[in-house]
Amino acid sequence: MGLPQIFAPGLKTNHSYILVADILLSLGYLWFFYTGFKWLCKHRYQHEFTTITGPVRFKRHYFTDACLLITILLAGTWLVGVKVATPSLNHWEFTQNLVNNVLLFFVAPLVEEIAFRGVILEQVARRSNTVTGVIVSSLLFGLVHLMNGQLDLLSTTQLVVSGFLMGTLLSLAYLWAHSIWANFTLHATYNLILTLIPVQASLSHDWPFQLIFTSHHQLMTGGQYGSDCSLPYNLAYLVMIGLFWIRLNKRISKN
């Protein structure tokens, strides 16, 4: 996303910057990923990836699980302590944030779920076992988010741990449903709701409604990366991991 800023810095002060940086590059990124995935399927892996290429189906319990995760997250956040803020808006920052988050709601979860759960987890599991597939894909999921910006050591550790936990949760959702659309629904709903109801350590002027942590302790706020890495979020991930683990064990015991 940095090329428009480097070669045409004036774009950053007008709406054409949004069009070029957020829309066209996001769609280009999606096309590039799709083309690469098709090439790998044909020339490298040579099998059909039925959990990805099968019919697109969204079942009710996909959304139920997503709503349960969000409910636990927000309840935990409220117990830790937040205050409701309605700041004055910087309309440029709001517009940029809105367009960027609408695209991230769809593009990022789709690409990440296909790559980490549909491809990496499956390929590692084929060569080793399912547990190793979950661990490797979840660890890579946490590590790849380090590319979002420079962080201090504690924030880096928080991000990798939280990314690993979220990756594990999404992996178990994928294994439970045998469909990429289960973990995509969970991931996309998570992104959407926490965009509409942002939880932050400090006030910003790019969204009209925000929940601000009353604590300034880094473990509570998530550090430099944000609330995704906070303690209440991590506890919510663990609760949902436990739920899916119980479901999978019950299925295994029945078989």
PDB file of C-alpha atoms in Angstrom:
ATOM      1  CA  MET A   1       0.000   0.000   0.000  1.00  0.00           C
ATOM      2  CA  GLY A   2       2.992   2.315   0.205  1.00  0.00           C
ATOM      3  CA  LEU A   3       3.762   2.805  -3.517  1.00  0.00           C
ATOM      4  CA  PRO A   4       1.186   5.570  -4.147  1.00  0.00           C
ATOM      5  CA  GLN A   5       2.574   7.506  -1.170  1.00  0.00           C
ATOM      6  CA  ILE A   6       6.156   7.145  -2.409  1.00  0.00           C
ATOM      7  CA  PHE A   7       5.642   8.065  -6.054  1.00  0.00           C
ATOM      8  CA  ALA A   8       2.720  10.481  -5.700  1.00  0.00           C
ATOM      9  CA  PRO A   9       2.632  11.915  -2.169  1.00  0.00           C
ATOM     10  CA  GLY A  10       0.034  14.488  -3.171  1.00  0.00           C
ATOM     11  CA  LEU A  11      -2.529  11.713  -3.489  1.00  0.00           C
ATOM     12  CA  LYS A  12      -2.598  11.390   0.284  1.00  0.00           C
ATOM     13  CA  THR A  13      -4.405  14.720   0.599  1.00  0.00           C
ATOM     14  CA  ASN A  14      -7.338  13.928  -1.697  1.00  0.00           C
ATOM     15  CA  HIS A  15      -9.837  11.182  -2.431  1.00  0.00           C
ATOM     16  CA  SER A  16      -7.938   9.789  -5.409  1.00  0.00           C
ATOM     17  CA  TYR A  17      -5.469   8.423  -2.845  1.00  0.00           C
ATOM     18  CA  ILE A  18      -8.267   6.266  -1.433  1.00  0.00           C
ATOM     19  CA  LEU A  19      -9.166   4.997  -4.901  1.00  0.00           C
ATOM     20  CA  VAL A  20      -5.589   4.117  -5.835  1.00  0.00           C
ATOM     21  CA  ALA A  21      -4.192   2.906  -2.519  1.00  0.00           C
ATOM     22  CA  ASP A  22      -7.160   1.215  -0.886  1.00  0.00           C
ATOM     23  CA  ILE A  23      -9.439   0.046  -3.689  1.00  0.00           C
ATOM     24  CA  LEU A  24      -7.332  -0.699  -6.762  1.00  0.00           C
ATOM     25  CA  LEU A  25      -4.395  -2.201  -4.898  1.00  0.00           C
ATOM     26  CA  SER A  26      -6.669  -4.323  -2.699  1.00  0.00           C
ATOM     27  CA  LEU A  27      -8.490  -5.681  -5.735  1.00  0.00           C
ATOM     28  CA  GLY A  28      -5.168  -6.197  -7.498  1.00  0.00           C
ATOM     29  CA  TYR A  29      -3.907  -8.084  -4.465  1.00  0.00           C
ATOM     30  CA  LEU A  30      -6.980 -10.319  -4.557  1.00  0.00           C
ATOM     31  CA  TRP A  31      -6.536 -11.011  -8.298  1.00  0.00           C
ATOM     32  CA  PHE A  32      -2.824 -11.768  -7.848  1.00  0.00           C
ATOM     33  CA  PHE A  33      -3.581 -14.196  -5.031  1.00  0.00           C
ATOM     34  CA  TYR A  34      -6.334 -15.931  -7.019  1.00  0.00           C
ATOM     35  CA  THR A  35      -4.072 -16.327 -10.050  1.00  0.00           C
ATOM     36  CA  GLY A  36      -1.248 -17.699  -7.906  1.00  0.00           C
ATOM     37  CA  PHE A  37      -3.575 -20.120  -6.138  1.00  0.00           C
ATOM     38  CA  LYS A  38      -4.920 -21.468  -9.443  1.00  0.00           C
ATOM     39  CA  TRP A  39      -1.361 -21.943 -10.724  1.00  0.00           C
ATOM     40  CA  LEU A  40      -0.319 -23.822  -7.577  1.00  0.00           C
ATOM     41  CA  CYS A  41      -3.371 -26.080  -7.779  1.00  0.00           C
ATOM     42  CA  LYS A  42      -2.555 -26.991 -11.370  1.00  0.00           C
ATOM     43  CA  HIS A  43       1.243 -27.228 -11.362  1.00  0.00           C
ATOM     44  CA  ARG A  44       2.324 -27.902  -7.778  1.00  0.00           C
ATOM     45  CA  TYR A  45      -0.279 -29.666  -5.673  1.00  0.00           C
ATOM     46  CA  GLN A  46      -2.415 -31.309  -8.372  1.00  0.00           C
ATOM     47  CA  HIS A  47      -5.465 -31.958  -6.233  1.00  0.00           C
ATOM     48  CA  GLU A  48      -8.790 -30.180  -6.040  1.00  0.00           C
ATOM     49  CA  PHE A  49      -8.853 -28.505  -2.590  1.00  0.00           C
ATOM     50  CA  THR A  50     -12.529 -29.398  -2.238  1.00  0.00           C
ATOM     51  CA  THR A  51     -12.917 -27.423   1.009  1.00  0.00           C
ATOM     52  CA  ILE A  52     -12.097 -24.297  -1.021  1.00  0.00           C
ATOM     53  CA  THR A  53     -13.353 -25.005  -4.531  1.00  0.00           C
ATOM     54  CA  GLY A  54     -16.587 -26.714  -3.484  1.00  0.00           C
ATOM     55  CA  PRO A  55     -19.979 -24.951  -3.379  1.00  0.00           C
ATOM     56  CA  VAL A  56     -20.116 -21.701  -1.419  1.00  0.00           C
ATOM     57  CA  ARG A  57     -22.405 -22.435   1.524  1.00  0.00           C
ATOM     58  CA  PHE A  58     -22.972 -20.368   4.635  1.00  0.00           C
ATOM     59  CA  LYS A  59     -24.703 -22.299   7.407  1.00  0.00           C
ATOM     60  CA  ARG A  60     -26.524 -20.802  10.362  1.00  0.00           C
ATOM     61  CA  HIS A  61     -24.113 -22.167  12.952  1.00  0.00           C
ATOM     62  CA  TYR A  62     -21.203 -20.389  11.221  1.00  0.00           C
ATOM     63  CA  PHE A  63     -22.819 -17.074  12.162  1.00  0.00           C
ATOM     64  CA  THR A  64     -23.860 -18.355  15.600  1.00  0.00           C
ATOM     65  CA  ASP A  65     -20.242 -19.192  16.429  1.00  0.00           C
ATOM     66  CA  ALA A  66     -19.100 -15.797  15.141  1.00  0.00           C
ATOM     67  CA  CYS A  67     -21.690 -13.994  17.281  1.00  0.00           C
ATOM     68  CA  LEU A  68     -20.660 -16.044  20.314  1.00  0.00           C
ATOM     69  CA  LEU A  69     -17.021 -15.028  19.864  1.00  0.00           C
ATOM     70  CA  ILE A  70     -17.955 -11.347  19.559  1.00  0.00           C
ATOM     71  CA  THR A  71     -20.225 -11.551  22.620  1.00  0.00           C
ATOM     72  CA  ILE A  72     -17.453 -13.078  24.746  1.00  0.00           C
ATOM     73  CA  LEU A  73     -14.961 -10.497  23.454  1.00  0.00           C
ATOM     74  CA  LEU A  74     -17.151  -7.508  24.229  1.00  0.00           C
ATOM     75  CA  ALA A  75     -18.238  -8.903  27.608  1.00  0.00           C
ATOM     76  CA  GLY A  76     -14.620  -9.473  28.617  1.00  0.00           C
ATOM     77  CA  THR A  77     -13.645  -6.029  27.398  1.00  0.00           C
ATOM     78  CA  TRP A  78     -16.463  -4.430  29.391  1.00  0.00           C
ATOM     79  CA  LEU A  79     -15.438  -6.305  32.546  1.00  0.00           C
ATOM     80  CA  VAL A  80     -11.838  -5.123  32.158  1.00  0.00           C
ATOM     81  CA  GLY A  81     -13.111  -1.555  31.888  1.00  0.00           C
ATOM     82  CA  VAL A  82     -13.943   0.668  28.933  1.00  0.00           C
ATOM     83  CA  LYS A  83     -15.616   4.013  28.450  1.00  0.00           C
ATOM     84  CA  VAL A  84     -17.807   5.007  25.524  1.00  0.00           C
ATOM     85  CA  ALA A  85     -16.448   7.860  23.411  1.00  0.00           C
ATOM     86  CA  THR A  86     -18.065   9.818  20.584  1.00  0.00           C
ATOM     87  CA  PRO A  87     -15.226  12.000  19.264  1.00  0.00           C
ATOM     88  CA  SER A  88     -15.480  14.762  16.705  1.00  0.00           C
ATOM     89  CA  LEU A  89     -14.738  13.350  13.261  1.00  0.00           C
ATOM     90  CA  ASN A  90     -11.931  14.201  10.902  1.00  0.00           C
ATOM     91  CA  HIS A  91     -13.913  13.512   7.729  1.00  0.00           C
ATOM     92  CA  TRP A  92     -10.845  12.662   5.650  1.00  0.00           C
ATOM     93  CA  GLU A  93      -9.609  10.117   8.211  1.00  0.00           C
ATOM     94  CA  PHE A  94     -13.133   8.707   8.573  1.00  0.00           C
ATOM     95  CA  THR A  95     -13.559   8.246   4.808  1.00  0.00           C
ATOM     96  CA  GLN A  96     -10.173   6.590   4.452  1.00  0.00           C
ATOM     97  CA  ASN A  97     -10.831   4.327   7.433  1.00  0.00           C
ATOM     98  CA  LEU A  98     -14.283   3.370   6.139  1.00  0.00           C
ATOM     99  CA  VAL A  99     -13.113   2.410   2.643  1.00  0.00           C
ATOM    100  CA  ASN A 100     -10.080   0.574   3.959  1.00  0.00           C
ATOM    101  CA  ASN A 101     -12.083  -1.432   6.499  1.00  0.00           C
ATOM    102  CA  VAL A 102     -14.850  -2.340   4.052  1.00  0.00           C
ATOM    103  CA  LEU A 103     -12.204  -3.875   1.797  1.00  0.00           C
ATOM    104  CA  LEU A 104     -10.409  -5.574   4.688  1.00  0.00           C
ATOM    105  CA  PHE A 105     -13.707  -7.054   5.849  1.00  0.00           C
ATOM    106  CA  PHE A 106     -13.836  -9.170   2.675  1.00  0.00           C
ATOM    107  CA  VAL A 107     -10.390  -9.343   1.076  1.00  0.00           C
ATOM    108  CA  ALA A 108      -8.116 -10.067   4.052  1.00  0.00           C
ATOM    109  CA  PRO A 109     -10.205 -12.882   5.610  1.00  0.00           C
ATOM    110  CA  LEU A 110     -10.733 -14.561   2.235  1.00  0.00           C
ATOM    111  CA  VAL A 111      -7.053 -14.535   1.290  1.00  0.00           C
ATOM    112  CA  GLU A 112      -5.819 -15.488   4.759  1.00  0.00           C
ATOM    113  CA  GLU A 113      -8.282 -18.340   5.256  1.00  0.00           C
ATOM    114  CA  ILE A 114      -7.541 -19.879   1.870  1.00  0.00           C
ATOM    115  CA  ALA A 115      -3.784 -19.518   2.374  1.00  0.00           C
ATOM    116  CA  PHE A 116      -3.375 -20.551   6.009  1.00  0.00           C
ATOM    117  CA  ARG A 117      -6.225 -23.005   6.559  1.00  0.00           C
ATOM    118  CA  GLY A 118      -7.133 -24.197   3.068  1.00  0.00           C
ATOM    119  CA  VAL A 119      -3.566 -24.643   1.778  1.00  0.00           C
ATOM    120  CA  ILE A 120      -0.896 -24.586   4.522  1.00  0.00           C
ATOM    121  CA  LEU A 121      -2.829 -26.535   7.159  1.00  0.00           C
ATOM    122  CA  GLU A 122      -3.937 -29.121   4.593  1.00  0.00           C
ATOM    123  CA  GLN A 123      -0.495 -29.572   3.049  1.00  0.00           C
ATOM    124  CA  VAL A 124       1.315 -29.896   6.385  1.00  0.00           C
ATOM    125  CA  ALA A 125      -1.364 -32.304   7.638  1.00  0.00           C
ATOM    126  CA  ARG A 126      -0.961 -34.456   4.514  1.00  0.00           C
ATOM    127  CA  ARG A 127       2.796 -34.678   5.042  1.00  0.00           C
ATOM    128  CA  SER A 128       2.697 -35.020   8.834  1.00  0.00           C
ATOM    129  CA  ASN A 129      -0.536 -34.917  10.852  1.00  0.00           C
ATOM    130  CA  THR A 130      -3.442 -32.607  11.622  1.00  0.00           C
ATOM    131  CA  VAL A 131      -2.052 -31.322  14.932  1.00  0.00           C
ATOM    132  CA  THR A 132       1.199 -30.284  13.243  1.00  0.00           C
ATOM    133  CA  GLY A 133      -0.826 -28.657  10.471  1.00  0.00           C
ATOM    134  CA  VAL A 134      -2.763 -26.576  12.995  1.00  0.00           C
ATOM    135  CA  ILE A 135       0.389 -25.536  14.887  1.00  0.00           C
ATOM    136  CA  VAL A 136       2.430 -24.612  11.794  1.00  0.00           C
ATOM    137  CA  SER A 137      -0.362 -22.723  10.021  1.00  0.00           C
ATOM    138  CA  SER A 138      -1.352 -20.857  13.209  1.00  0.00           C
ATOM    139  CA  LEU A 139       2.227 -19.860  14.007  1.00  0.00           C
ATOM    140  CA  LEU A 140       2.748 -18.584  10.460  1.00  0.00           C
ATOM    141  CA  PHE A 141      -0.556 -16.708  10.729  1.00  0.00           C
ATOM    142  CA  GLY A 142       0.755 -14.901  13.813  1.00  0.00           C
ATOM    143  CA  LEU A 143       4.173 -14.205  12.307  1.00  0.00           C
ATOM    144  CA  VAL A 144       2.868 -12.797   9.023  1.00  0.00           C
ATOM    145  CA  HIS A 145       1.018 -10.045  10.903  1.00  0.00           C
ATOM    146  CA  LEU A 146       4.396  -8.671  12.000  1.00  0.00           C
ATOM    147  CA  MET A 147       4.579  -7.227   8.482  1.00  0.00           C
ATOM    148  CA  ASN A 148       1.935  -4.649   9.457  1.00  0.00           C
ATOM    149  CA  GLY A 149       4.479  -2.390  11.154  1.00  0.00           C
ATOM    150  CA  GLN A 150       7.431  -2.084  13.506  1.00  0.00           C
ATOM    151  CA  LEU A 151       6.648  -3.050  17.111  1.00  0.00           C
ATOM    152  CA  ASP A 152       8.564  -3.162  20.376  1.00  0.00           C
ATOM    153  CA  LEU A 153       9.519  -6.543  21.843  1.00  0.00           C
ATOM    154  CA  LEU A 154       6.517  -6.923  24.154  1.00  0.00           C
ATOM    155  CA  SER A 155       4.049  -5.904  21.449  1.00  0.00           C
ATOM    156  CA  THR A 156       5.726  -8.315  19.022  1.00  0.00           C
ATOM    157  CA  THR A 157       5.375 -11.144  21.535  1.00  0.00           C
ATOM    158  CA  GLN A 158       1.740 -10.244  22.173  1.00  0.00           C
ATOM    159  CA  LEU A 159       0.998 -10.214  18.448  1.00  0.00           C
ATOM    160  CA  VAL A 160       2.586 -13.602  17.760  1.00  0.00           C
ATOM    161  CA  VAL A 161       0.810 -15.203  20.745  1.00  0.00           C
ATOM    162  CA  SER A 162      -2.568 -13.660  19.881  1.00  0.00           C
ATOM    163  CA  GLY A 163      -2.146 -14.482  16.196  1.00  0.00           C
ATOM    164  CA  PHE A 164      -1.330 -18.073  17.097  1.00  0.00           C
ATOM    165  CA  LEU A 165      -4.430 -18.346  19.303  1.00  0.00           C
ATOM    166  CA  MET A 166      -6.704 -16.802  16.676  1.00  0.00           C
ATOM    167  CA  GLY A 167      -5.122 -19.015  14.017  1.00  0.00           C
ATOM    168  CA  THR A 168      -5.776 -22.084  16.164  1.00  0.00           C
ATOM    169  CA  LEU A 169      -9.404 -21.052  16.643  1.00  0.00           C
ATOM    170  CA  LEU A 170      -9.901 -20.549  12.901  1.00  0.00           C
ATOM    171  CA  SER A 171      -8.176 -23.869  12.186  1.00  0.00           C
ATOM    172  CA  LEU A 172     -10.501 -25.749  14.541  1.00  0.00           C
ATOM    173  CA  ALA A 173     -13.537 -24.055  12.972  1.00  0.00           C
ATOM    174  CA  TYR A 174     -12.250 -25.192   9.574  1.00  0.00           C
ATOM    175  CA  LEU A 175     -11.680 -28.779  10.722  1.00  0.00           C
ATOM    176  CA  TRP A 176     -15.075 -28.913  12.422  1.00  0.00           C
ATOM    177  CA  ALA A 177     -17.020 -27.789   9.341  1.00  0.00           C
ATOM    178  CA  HIS A 178     -14.771 -29.249   6.599  1.00  0.00           C
ATOM    179  CA  SER A 179     -15.378 -25.991   4.749  1.00  0.00           C
ATOM    180  CA  ILE A 180     -13.337 -22.823   4.285  1.00  0.00           C
ATOM    181  CA  TRP A 181     -16.548 -20.798   4.617  1.00  0.00           C
ATOM    182  CA  ALA A 182     -16.905 -21.601   8.326  1.00  0.00           C
ATOM    183  CA  ASN A 183     -13.615 -19.977   9.315  1.00  0.00           C
ATOM    184  CA  PHE A 184     -14.088 -17.239   6.703  1.00  0.00           C
ATOM    185  CA  THR A 185     -17.436 -16.343   8.310  1.00  0.00           C
ATOM    186  CA  LEU A 186     -15.846 -16.289  11.762  1.00  0.00           C
ATOM    187  CA  HIS A 187     -12.912 -14.161  10.572  1.00  0.00           C
ATOM    188  CA  ALA A 188     -14.965 -11.745   8.449  1.00  0.00           C
ATOM    189  CA  THR A 189     -17.605 -11.212  11.148  1.00  0.00           C
ATOM    190  CA  TYR A 190     -14.848 -10.576  13.698  1.00  0.00           C
ATOM    191  CA  ASN A 191     -13.322  -7.931  11.404  1.00  0.00           C
ATOM    192  CA  LEU A 192     -16.686  -6.345  10.611  1.00  0.00           C
ATOM    193  CA  ILE A 193     -18.077  -6.046  14.149  1.00  0.00           C
ATOM    194  CA  LEU A 194     -14.814  -4.820  15.635  1.00  0.00           C
ATOM    195  CA  THR A 195     -14.624  -2.244  12.858  1.00  0.00           C
ATOM    196  CA  LEU A 196     -18.120  -1.002  13.674  1.00  0.00           C
ATOM    197  CA  ILE A 197     -17.374  -1.095  17.428  1.00  0.00           C
ATOM    198  CA  PRO A 198     -13.641  -0.369  17.701  1.00  0.00           C
ATOM    199  CA  VAL A 199     -11.960  -1.017  21.049  1.00  0.00           C
ATOM    200  CA  GLN A 200      -8.835   1.108  21.524  1.00  0.00           C
ATOM    201  CA  ALA A 201      -6.289   2.299  24.049  1.00  0.00           C
ATOM    202  CA  SER A 202      -6.678   5.954  23.032  1.00  0.00           C
ATOM    203  CA  LEU A 203      -9.162   8.217  21.282  1.00  0.00           C
ATOM    204  CA  SER A 204      -8.972   8.736  17.521  1.00  0.00           C
ATOM    205  CA  HIS A 205     -10.978  10.905  15.138  1.00  0.00           C
ATOM    206  CA  ASP A 206     -11.598   8.396  12.347  1.00  0.00           C
ATOM    207  CA  TRP A 207     -14.756   6.741  13.735  1.00  0.00           C
ATOM    208  CA  PRO A 208     -17.856   8.210  15.449  1.00  0.00           C
ATOM    209  CA  PHE A 209     -18.243   5.557  18.162  1.00  0.00           C
ATOM    210  CA  GLN A 210     -15.395   3.980  20.139  1.00  0.00           C
ATOM    211  CA  LEU A 211     -14.773   1.961  23.289  1.00  0.00           C
ATOM    212  CA  ILE A 212     -11.658   3.187  25.098  1.00  0.00           C
ATOM    213  CA  PHE A 213      -9.834   1.048  27.656  1.00  0.00           C
ATOM    214  CA  THR A 214      -9.742   2.669  31.094  1.00  0.00           C
ATOM    215  CA  SER A 215      -6.562   0.733  31.905  1.00  0.00           C
ATOM    216  CA  HIS A 216      -3.249   1.736  30.332  1.00  0.00           C
ATOM    217  CA  HIS A 217      -1.526  -1.559  31.127  1.00  0.00           C
ATOM    218  CA  GLN A 218      -0.112  -3.018  27.925  1.00  0.00           C
ATOM    219  CA  LEU A 219      -1.384  -6.523  28.639  1.00  0.00           C
ATOM    220  CA  MET A 220      -4.913  -5.123  28.907  1.00  0.00           C
ATOM    221  CA  THR A 221      -4.794  -2.838  25.861  1.00  0.00           C
ATOM    222  CA  GLY A 222      -2.845  -5.086  23.479  1.00  0.00           C
ATOM    223  CA  GLY A 223       0.161  -2.806  23.155  1.00  0.00           C
ATOM    224  CA  GLN A 224       1.171  -1.150  19.901  1.00  0.00           C
ATOM    225  CA  TYR A 225      -0.784  -3.545  17.674  1.00  0.00           C
ATOM    226  CA  GLY A 226      -4.083  -2.913  19.418  1.00  0.00           C
ATOM    227  CA  SER A 227      -6.942  -4.666  21.166  1.00  0.00           C
ATOM    228  CA  ASP A 228      -6.637  -7.821  19.025  1.00  0.00           C
ATOM    229  CA  CYS A 229      -3.706  -8.710  21.305  1.00  0.00           C
ATOM    230  CA  SER A 230      -5.297  -7.674  24.608  1.00  0.00           C
ATOM    231  CA  LEU A 231      -5.896 -10.029  27.530  1.00  0.00           C
ATOM    232  CA  PRO A 232      -9.723 -10.116  27.228  1.00  0.00           C
ATOM    233  CA  TYR A 233      -9.438 -10.959  23.527  1.00  0.00           C
ATOM    234  CA  ASN A 234      -6.932 -13.749  24.212  1.00  0.00           C
ATOM    235  CA  LEU A 235      -9.221 -15.217  26.860  1.00  0.00           C
ATOM    236  CA  ALA A 236     -12.108 -15.144  24.374  1.00  0.00           C
ATOM    237  CA  TYR A 237      -9.972 -16.976  21.802  1.00  0.00           C
ATOM    238  CA  LEU A 238      -9.155 -19.627  24.422  1.00  0.00           C
ATOM    239  CA  VAL A 239     -12.830 -20.101  25.367  1.00  0.00           C
ATOM    240  CA  MET A 240     -13.768 -20.629  21.713  1.00  0.00           C
ATOM    241  CA  ILE A 241     -10.793 -22.946  21.161  1.00  0.00           C
ATOM    242  CA  GLY A 242     -12.051 -25.025  24.094  1.00  0.00           C
ATOM    243  CA  LEU A 243     -15.556 -25.121  22.608  1.00  0.00           C
ATOM    244  CA  PHE A 244     -14.374 -26.349  19.208  1.00  0.00           C
ATOM    245  CA  TRP A 245     -11.979 -28.817  20.852  1.00  0.00           C
ATOM    246  CA  ILE A 246     -14.897 -30.368  22.774  1.00  0.00           C
ATOM    247  CA  ARG A 247     -16.962 -30.588  19.583  1.00  0.00           C
ATOM    248  CA  LEU A 248     -14.160 -32.281  17.665  1.00  0.00           C
ATOM    249  CA  ASN A 249     -13.475 -34.755  20.487  1.00  0.00           C
ATOM    250  CA  LYS A 250     -17.171 -35.685  20.668  1.00  0.00           C
ATOM    251  CA  ARG A 251     -17.191 -36.331  16.925  1.00  0.00           C
ATOM    252  CA  ILE A 252     -14.051 -38.478  17.176  1.00  0.00           C
ATOM    253  CA  SER A 253     -15.468 -40.499  20.097  1.00  0.00           C
ATOM    254  CA  LYS A 254     -18.697 -41.172  18.166  1.00  0.00           C
ATOM    255  CA  ASN A 255     -16.718 -42.473  15.211  1.00  0.00           C
TER     256      ASN A 255
END
